[in-house]
mmCIF file of C-alpha atoms in Angstrom:
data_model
loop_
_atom_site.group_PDB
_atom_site.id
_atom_site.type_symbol
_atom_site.label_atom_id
_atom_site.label_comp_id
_atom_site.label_asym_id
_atom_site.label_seq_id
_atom_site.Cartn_x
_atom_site.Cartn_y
_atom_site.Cartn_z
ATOM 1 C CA UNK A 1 0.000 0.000 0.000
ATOM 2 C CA UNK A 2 3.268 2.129 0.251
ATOM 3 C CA UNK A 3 4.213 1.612 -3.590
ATOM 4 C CA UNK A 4 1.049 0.896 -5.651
ATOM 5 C CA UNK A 5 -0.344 4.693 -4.940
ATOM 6 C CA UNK A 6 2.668 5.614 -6.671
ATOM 7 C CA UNK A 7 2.836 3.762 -10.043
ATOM 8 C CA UNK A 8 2.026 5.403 -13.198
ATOM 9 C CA UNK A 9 -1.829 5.291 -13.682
ATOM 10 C CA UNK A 10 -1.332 2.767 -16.608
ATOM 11 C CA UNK A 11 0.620 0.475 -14.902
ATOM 12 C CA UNK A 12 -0.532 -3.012 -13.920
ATOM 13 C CA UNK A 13 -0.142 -4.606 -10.831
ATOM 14 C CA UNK A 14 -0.783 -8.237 -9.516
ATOM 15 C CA UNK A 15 -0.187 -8.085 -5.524
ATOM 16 C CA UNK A 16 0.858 -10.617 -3.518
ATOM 17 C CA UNK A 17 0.902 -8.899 -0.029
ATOM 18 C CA UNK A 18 -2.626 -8.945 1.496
ATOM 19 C CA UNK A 19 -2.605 -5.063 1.559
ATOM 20 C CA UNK A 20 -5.101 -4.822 -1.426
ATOM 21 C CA UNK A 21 -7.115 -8.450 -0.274
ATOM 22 C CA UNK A 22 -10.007 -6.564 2.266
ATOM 23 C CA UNK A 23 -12.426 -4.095 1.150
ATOM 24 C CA UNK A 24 -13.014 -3.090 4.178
ATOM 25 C CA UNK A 25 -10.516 -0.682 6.811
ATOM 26 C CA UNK A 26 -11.878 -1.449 10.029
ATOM 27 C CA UNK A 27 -11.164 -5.264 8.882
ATOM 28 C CA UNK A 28 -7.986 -5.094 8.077
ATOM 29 C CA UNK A 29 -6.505 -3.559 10.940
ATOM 30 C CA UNK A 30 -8.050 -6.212 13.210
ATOM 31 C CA UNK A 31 -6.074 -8.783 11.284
ATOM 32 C CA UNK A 32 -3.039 -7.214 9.962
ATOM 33 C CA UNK A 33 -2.982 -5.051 12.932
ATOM 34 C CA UNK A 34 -2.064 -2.039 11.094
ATOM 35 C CA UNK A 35 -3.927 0.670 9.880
ATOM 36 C CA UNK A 36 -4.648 1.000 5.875
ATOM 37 C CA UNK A 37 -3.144 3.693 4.244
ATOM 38 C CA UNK A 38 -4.694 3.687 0.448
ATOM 39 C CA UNK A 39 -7.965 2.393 0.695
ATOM 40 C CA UNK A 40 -9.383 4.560 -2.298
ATOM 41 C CA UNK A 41 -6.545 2.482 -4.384
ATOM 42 C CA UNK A 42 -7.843 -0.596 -2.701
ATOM 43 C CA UNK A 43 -11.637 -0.012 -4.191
ATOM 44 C CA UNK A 44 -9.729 -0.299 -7.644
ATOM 45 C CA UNK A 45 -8.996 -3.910 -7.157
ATOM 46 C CA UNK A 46 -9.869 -7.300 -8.289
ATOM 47 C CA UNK A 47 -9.894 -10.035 -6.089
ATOM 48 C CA UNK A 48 -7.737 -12.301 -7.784
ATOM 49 C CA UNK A 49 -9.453 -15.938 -7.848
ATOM 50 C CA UNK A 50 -8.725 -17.132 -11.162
ATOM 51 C CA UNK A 51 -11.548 -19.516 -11.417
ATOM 52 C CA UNK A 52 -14.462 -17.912 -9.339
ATOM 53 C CA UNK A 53 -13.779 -14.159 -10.727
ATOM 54 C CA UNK A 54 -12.256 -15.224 -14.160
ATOM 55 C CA UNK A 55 -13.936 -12.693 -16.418
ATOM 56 C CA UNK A 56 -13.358 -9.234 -14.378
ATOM 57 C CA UNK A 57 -9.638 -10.366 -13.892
ATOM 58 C CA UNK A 58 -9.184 -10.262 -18.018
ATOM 59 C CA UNK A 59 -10.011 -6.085 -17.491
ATOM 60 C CA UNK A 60 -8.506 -5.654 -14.250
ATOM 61 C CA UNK A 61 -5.205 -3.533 -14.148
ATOM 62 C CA UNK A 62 -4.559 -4.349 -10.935
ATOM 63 C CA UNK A 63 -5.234 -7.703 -8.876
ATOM 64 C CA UNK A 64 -5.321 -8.887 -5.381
ATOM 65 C CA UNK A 65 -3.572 -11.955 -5.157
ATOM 66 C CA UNK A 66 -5.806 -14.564 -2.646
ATOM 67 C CA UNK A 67 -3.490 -15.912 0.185
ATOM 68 C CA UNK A 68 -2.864 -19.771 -0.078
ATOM 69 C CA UNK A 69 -4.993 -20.471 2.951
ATOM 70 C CA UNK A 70 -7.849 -18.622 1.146
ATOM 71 C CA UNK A 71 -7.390 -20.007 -1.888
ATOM 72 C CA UNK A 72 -7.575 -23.396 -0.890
ATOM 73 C CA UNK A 73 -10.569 -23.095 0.843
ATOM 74 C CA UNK A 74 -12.058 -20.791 -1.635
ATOM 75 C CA UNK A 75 -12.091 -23.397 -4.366
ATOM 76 C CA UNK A 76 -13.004 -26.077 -1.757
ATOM 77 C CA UNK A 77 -16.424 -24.223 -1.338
ATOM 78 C CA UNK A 78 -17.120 -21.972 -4.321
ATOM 79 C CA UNK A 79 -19.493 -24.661 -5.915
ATOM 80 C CA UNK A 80 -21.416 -25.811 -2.872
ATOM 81 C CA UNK A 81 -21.870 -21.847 -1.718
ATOM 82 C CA UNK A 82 -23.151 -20.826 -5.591
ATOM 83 C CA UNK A 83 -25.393 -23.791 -5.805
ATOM 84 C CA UNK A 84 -26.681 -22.510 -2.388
ATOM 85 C CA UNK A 85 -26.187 -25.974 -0.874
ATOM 86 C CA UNK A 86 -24.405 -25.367 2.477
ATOM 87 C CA UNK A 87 -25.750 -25.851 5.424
ATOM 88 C CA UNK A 88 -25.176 -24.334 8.945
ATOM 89 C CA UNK A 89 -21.744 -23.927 10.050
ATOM 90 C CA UNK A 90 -18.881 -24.430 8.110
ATOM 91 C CA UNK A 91 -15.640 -25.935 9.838
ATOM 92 C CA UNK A 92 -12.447 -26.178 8.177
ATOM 93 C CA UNK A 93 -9.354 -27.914 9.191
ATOM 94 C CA UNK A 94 -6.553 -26.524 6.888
ATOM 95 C CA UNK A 95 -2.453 -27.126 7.503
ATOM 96 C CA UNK A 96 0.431 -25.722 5.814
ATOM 97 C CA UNK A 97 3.547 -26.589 5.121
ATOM 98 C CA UNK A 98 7.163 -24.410 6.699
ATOM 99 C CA UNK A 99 7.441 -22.535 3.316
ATOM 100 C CA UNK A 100 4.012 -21.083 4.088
ATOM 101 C CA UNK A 101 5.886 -18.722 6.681
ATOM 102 C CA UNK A 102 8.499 -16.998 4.359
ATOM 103 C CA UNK A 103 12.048 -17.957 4.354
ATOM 104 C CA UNK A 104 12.810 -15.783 7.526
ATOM 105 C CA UNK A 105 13.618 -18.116 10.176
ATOM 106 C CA UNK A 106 11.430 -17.570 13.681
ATOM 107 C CA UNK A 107 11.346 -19.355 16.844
ATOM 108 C CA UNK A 108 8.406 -21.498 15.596
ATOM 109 C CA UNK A 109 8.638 -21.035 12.142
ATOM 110 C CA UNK A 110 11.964 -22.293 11.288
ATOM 111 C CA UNK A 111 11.368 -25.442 9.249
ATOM 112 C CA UNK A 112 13.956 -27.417 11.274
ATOM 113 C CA UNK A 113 11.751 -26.600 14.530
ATOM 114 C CA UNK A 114 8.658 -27.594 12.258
ATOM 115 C CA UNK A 115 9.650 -30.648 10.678
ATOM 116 C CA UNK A 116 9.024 -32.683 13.995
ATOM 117 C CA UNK A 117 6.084 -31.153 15.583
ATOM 118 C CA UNK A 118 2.373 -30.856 14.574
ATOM 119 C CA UNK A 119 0.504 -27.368 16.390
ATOM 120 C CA UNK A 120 -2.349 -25.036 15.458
ATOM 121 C CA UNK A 121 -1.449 -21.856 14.810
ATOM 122 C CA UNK A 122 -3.897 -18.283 14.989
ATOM 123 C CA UNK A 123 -7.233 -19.512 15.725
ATOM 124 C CA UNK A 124 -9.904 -17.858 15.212
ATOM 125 C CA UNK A 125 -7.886 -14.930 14.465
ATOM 126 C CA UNK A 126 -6.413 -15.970 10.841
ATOM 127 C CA UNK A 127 -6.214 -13.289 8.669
ATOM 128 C CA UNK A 128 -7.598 -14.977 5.555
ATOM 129 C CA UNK A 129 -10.654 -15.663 7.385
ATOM 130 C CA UNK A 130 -12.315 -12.398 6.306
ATOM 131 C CA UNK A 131 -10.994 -12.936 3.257
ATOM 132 C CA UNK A 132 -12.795 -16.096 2.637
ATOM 133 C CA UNK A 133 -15.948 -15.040 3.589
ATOM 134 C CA UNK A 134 -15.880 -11.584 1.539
ATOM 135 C CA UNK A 135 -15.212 -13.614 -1.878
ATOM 136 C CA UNK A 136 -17.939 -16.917 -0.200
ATOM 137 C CA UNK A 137 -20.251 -13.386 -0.268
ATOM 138 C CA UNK A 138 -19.231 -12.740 -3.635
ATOM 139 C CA UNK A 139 -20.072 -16.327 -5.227
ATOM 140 C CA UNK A 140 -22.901 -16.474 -3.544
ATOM 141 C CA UNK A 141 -25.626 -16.365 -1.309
ATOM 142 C CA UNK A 142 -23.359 -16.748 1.714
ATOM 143 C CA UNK A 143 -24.552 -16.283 5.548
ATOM 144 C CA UNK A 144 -23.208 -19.212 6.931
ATOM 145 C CA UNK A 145 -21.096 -19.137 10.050
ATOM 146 C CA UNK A 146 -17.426 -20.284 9.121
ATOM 147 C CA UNK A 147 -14.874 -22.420 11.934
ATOM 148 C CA UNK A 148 -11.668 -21.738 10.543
ATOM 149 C CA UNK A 149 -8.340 -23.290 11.921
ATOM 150 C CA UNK A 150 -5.075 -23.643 10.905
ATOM 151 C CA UNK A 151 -2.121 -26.027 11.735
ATOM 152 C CA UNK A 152 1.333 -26.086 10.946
ATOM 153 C CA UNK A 153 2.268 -29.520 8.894
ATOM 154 C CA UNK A 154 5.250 -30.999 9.361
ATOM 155 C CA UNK A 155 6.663 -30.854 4.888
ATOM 156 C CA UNK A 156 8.176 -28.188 3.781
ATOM 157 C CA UNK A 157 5.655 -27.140 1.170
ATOM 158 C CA UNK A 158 1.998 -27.841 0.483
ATOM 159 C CA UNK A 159 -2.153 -27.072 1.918
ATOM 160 C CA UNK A 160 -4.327 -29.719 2.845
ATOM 161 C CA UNK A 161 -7.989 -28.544 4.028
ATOM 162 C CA UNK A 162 -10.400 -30.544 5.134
ATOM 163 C CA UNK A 163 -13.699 -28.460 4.618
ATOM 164 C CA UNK A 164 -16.540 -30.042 6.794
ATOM 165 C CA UNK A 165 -20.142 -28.610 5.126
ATOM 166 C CA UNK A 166 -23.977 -29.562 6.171
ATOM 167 C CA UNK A 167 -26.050 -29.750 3.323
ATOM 168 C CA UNK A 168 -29.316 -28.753 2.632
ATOM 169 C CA UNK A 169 -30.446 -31.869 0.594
ATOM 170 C CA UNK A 170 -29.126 -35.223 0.820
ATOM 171 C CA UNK A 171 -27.304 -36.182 -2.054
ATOM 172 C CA UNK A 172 -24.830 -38.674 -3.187
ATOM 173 C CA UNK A 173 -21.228 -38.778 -4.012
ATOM 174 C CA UNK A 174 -21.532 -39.335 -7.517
ATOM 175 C CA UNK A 175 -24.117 -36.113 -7.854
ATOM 176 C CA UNK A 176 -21.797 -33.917 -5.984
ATOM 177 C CA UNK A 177 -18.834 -35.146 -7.461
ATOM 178 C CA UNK A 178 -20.596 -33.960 -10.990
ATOM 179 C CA UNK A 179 -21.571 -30.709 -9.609
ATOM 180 C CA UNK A 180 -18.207 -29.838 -8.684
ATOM 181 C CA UNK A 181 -16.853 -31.095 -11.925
ATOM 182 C CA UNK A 182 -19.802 -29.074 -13.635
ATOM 183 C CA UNK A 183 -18.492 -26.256 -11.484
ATOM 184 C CA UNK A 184 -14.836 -26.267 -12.861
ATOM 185 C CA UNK A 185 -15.265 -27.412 -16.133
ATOM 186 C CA UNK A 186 -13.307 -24.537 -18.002
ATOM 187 C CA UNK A 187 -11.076 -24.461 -14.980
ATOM 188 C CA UNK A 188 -7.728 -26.186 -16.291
ATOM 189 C CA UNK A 189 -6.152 -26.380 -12.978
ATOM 190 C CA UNK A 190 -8.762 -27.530 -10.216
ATOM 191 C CA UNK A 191 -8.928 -31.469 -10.900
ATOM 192 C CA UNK A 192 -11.253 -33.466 -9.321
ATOM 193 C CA UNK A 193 -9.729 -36.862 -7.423
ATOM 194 C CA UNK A 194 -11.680 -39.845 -6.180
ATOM 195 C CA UNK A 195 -10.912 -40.151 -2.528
ATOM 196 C CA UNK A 196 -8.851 -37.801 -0.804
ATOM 197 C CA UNK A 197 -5.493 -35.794 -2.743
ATOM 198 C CA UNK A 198 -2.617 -35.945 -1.705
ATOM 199 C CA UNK A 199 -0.110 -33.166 -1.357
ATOM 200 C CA UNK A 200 2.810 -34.719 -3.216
ATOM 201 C CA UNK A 201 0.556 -34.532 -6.573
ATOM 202 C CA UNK A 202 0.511 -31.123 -6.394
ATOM 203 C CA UNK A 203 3.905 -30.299 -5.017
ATOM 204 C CA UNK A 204 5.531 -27.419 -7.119
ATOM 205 C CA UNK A 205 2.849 -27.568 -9.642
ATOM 206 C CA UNK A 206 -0.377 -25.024 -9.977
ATOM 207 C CA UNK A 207 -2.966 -27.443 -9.347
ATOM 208 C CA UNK A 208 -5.395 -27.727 -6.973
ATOM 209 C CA UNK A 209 -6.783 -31.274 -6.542
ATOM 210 C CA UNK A 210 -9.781 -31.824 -4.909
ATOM 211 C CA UNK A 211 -11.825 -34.857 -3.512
ATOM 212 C CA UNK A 212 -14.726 -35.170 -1.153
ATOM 213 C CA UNK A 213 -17.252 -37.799 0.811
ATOM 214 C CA UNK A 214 -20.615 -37.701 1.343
ATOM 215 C CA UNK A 215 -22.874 -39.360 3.988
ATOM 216 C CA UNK A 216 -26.376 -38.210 4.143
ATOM 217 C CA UNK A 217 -26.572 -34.392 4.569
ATOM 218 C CA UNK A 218 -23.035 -34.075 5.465
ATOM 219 C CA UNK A 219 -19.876 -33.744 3.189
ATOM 220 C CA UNK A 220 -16.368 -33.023 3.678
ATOM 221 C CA UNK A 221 -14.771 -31.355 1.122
ATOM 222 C CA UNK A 222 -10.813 -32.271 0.276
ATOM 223 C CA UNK A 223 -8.299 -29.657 -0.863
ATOM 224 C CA UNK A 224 -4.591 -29.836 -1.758
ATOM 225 C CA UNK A 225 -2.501 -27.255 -3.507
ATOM 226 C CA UNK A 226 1.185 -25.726 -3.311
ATOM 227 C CA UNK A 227 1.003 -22.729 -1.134
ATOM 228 C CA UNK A 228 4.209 -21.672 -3.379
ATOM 229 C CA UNK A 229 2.326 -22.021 -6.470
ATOM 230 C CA UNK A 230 -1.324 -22.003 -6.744
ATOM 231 C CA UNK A 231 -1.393 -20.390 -3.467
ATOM 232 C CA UNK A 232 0.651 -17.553 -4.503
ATOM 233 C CA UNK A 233 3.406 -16.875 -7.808
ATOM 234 C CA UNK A 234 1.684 -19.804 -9.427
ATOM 235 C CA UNK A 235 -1.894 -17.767 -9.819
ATOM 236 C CA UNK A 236 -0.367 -14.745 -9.802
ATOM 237 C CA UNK A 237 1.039 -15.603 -13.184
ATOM 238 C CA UNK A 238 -2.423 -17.396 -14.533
ATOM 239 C CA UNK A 239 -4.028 -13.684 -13.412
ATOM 240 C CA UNK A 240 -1.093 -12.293 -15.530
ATOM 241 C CA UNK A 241 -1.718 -14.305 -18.477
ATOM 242 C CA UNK A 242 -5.595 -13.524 -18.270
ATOM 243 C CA UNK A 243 -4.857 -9.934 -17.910
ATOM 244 C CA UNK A 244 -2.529 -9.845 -20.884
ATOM 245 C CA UNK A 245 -4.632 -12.079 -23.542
ATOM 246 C CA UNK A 246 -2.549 -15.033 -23.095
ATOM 247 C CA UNK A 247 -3.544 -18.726 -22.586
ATOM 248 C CA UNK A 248 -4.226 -18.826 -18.904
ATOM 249 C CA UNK A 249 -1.815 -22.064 -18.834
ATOM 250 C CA UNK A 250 1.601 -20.389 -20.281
ATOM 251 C CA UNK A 251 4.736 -21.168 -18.356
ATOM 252 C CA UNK A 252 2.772 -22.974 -15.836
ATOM 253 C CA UNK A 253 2.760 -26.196 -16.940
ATOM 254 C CA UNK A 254 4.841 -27.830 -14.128
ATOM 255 C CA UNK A 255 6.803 -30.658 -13.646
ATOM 256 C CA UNK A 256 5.249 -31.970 -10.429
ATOM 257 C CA UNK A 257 7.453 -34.508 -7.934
ATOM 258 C CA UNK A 258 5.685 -37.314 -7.963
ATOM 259 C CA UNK A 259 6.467 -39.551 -11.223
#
């Protein structure tokens, strides 16, 4: 928020700081606990979910790139809150890997400290929660109370959320497995996986796979991504390529590290 007030007014900017992320002040300093300095630049941005807000990101000059936290949860939910299915409260259970911290070492940050130990980290008080909700708001008719917690896992890279969602109907795991297929079916990178992912298929790639169960009116929604990648350089080069007219998969088409 120091430098984007600055740039020339044709310049385009994809942010990965979550300075640009909250539309609202009073918000943002409760989370980032610091006050916000260029909100009237702020009302110029697009949130930058490639696959929920795909369309106003192709005009957008300048883009808010969703945290890795968000976006895994974002896509988790996106086609159960715009198909108005969920339910009640909303709980998810997301961990990250050591890389999600930076590569400044802290006393329980450093990935050597991490490696072997399992803890949750900020809850209730994670700042992509409002984040999450503000786009859920955005896709759709969302009013549901959201449980969010977050964990540190012990890899050095990757998300895994489990997103636990009443429904309003019952319905089986073939018919939501179709409706989230349905849901992502121009989305190139958001595959859908029978079972639960797995972290190491999406290590260093810009995929997000996601699974999910059903059993009567309750579903749990799987979610796996790199929080290096999709979560944040990854996207912020598919919002590039959007932006610019380019096929949204250039340069992204990653070796992952699983053969």
């Amino acid at each position: 928020m120091e430098l984007v007030p600055r740039f020339p007014e044709g310049a385009r900017v994809i942010d990965l700081s979550g300075d640009f992320r909250l539309s609202d002040s009073f918000s943002f300093e409760q989370h980032y606990s610091r006050k916000h300095t260029a909100m009237e630049t702020q009302s110029q941005f697009v949130y930058g979910l490639t696959e929920t807000n795909r369309e106003a990101i192709r005009k957008a000059r300048l883009i808010a790139n969703p945290g890795c936290f968000a976006t895994a949860t974002l896509l988790g939910l996106a086609p159960l809150v715009a198909n108005n299915f969920a339910d009640g409260r909303v709980v998810v259970d997301a961990k990250t890997g050591s890389s999600g911290s930076g590569a400044r070492a802290a006393a329980n940050t450093h990935h050597p400290q991490r490696m072997n130990s399992f803890y949750a980290y900020k809850p209730f008080t994670h700042q992509h929660v409002p984040e999450i909700e503000q786009e859920l708001r955005n896709v759709g008719d969302w009013t549901n109370e959201l449980v969010f917690m977050t964990h540190s896992l012990p890899v050095a890279r990757g998300i895994f959320a489990s997103i636990y969602v009443g429904l309003k109907t019952e319905i089986s795991s073939n018919e939501l497995y179709d409706l989230f297929a349905e849901y992502y079916r121009d989305s190139f990178f958001v595959r859908m996986v029978k079972g639960s992912p797995d972290i190491n298929w999406v290590k260093t790639t810009n995929f997000c796979d996601l699974g999910l169960a059903v059993r009567g009116r309750q579903a749990v929604v799987f979610s796996a991504l790199d929080n290096l990648v999709k979560g944040a350089a990854g996207q912020a080069v598919q919002n590039m390529n959007l932006m610019f007219g380019l096929d949204e998969k250039t340069g992204l088409l990653l070796v992952g590290t699983n053969p």
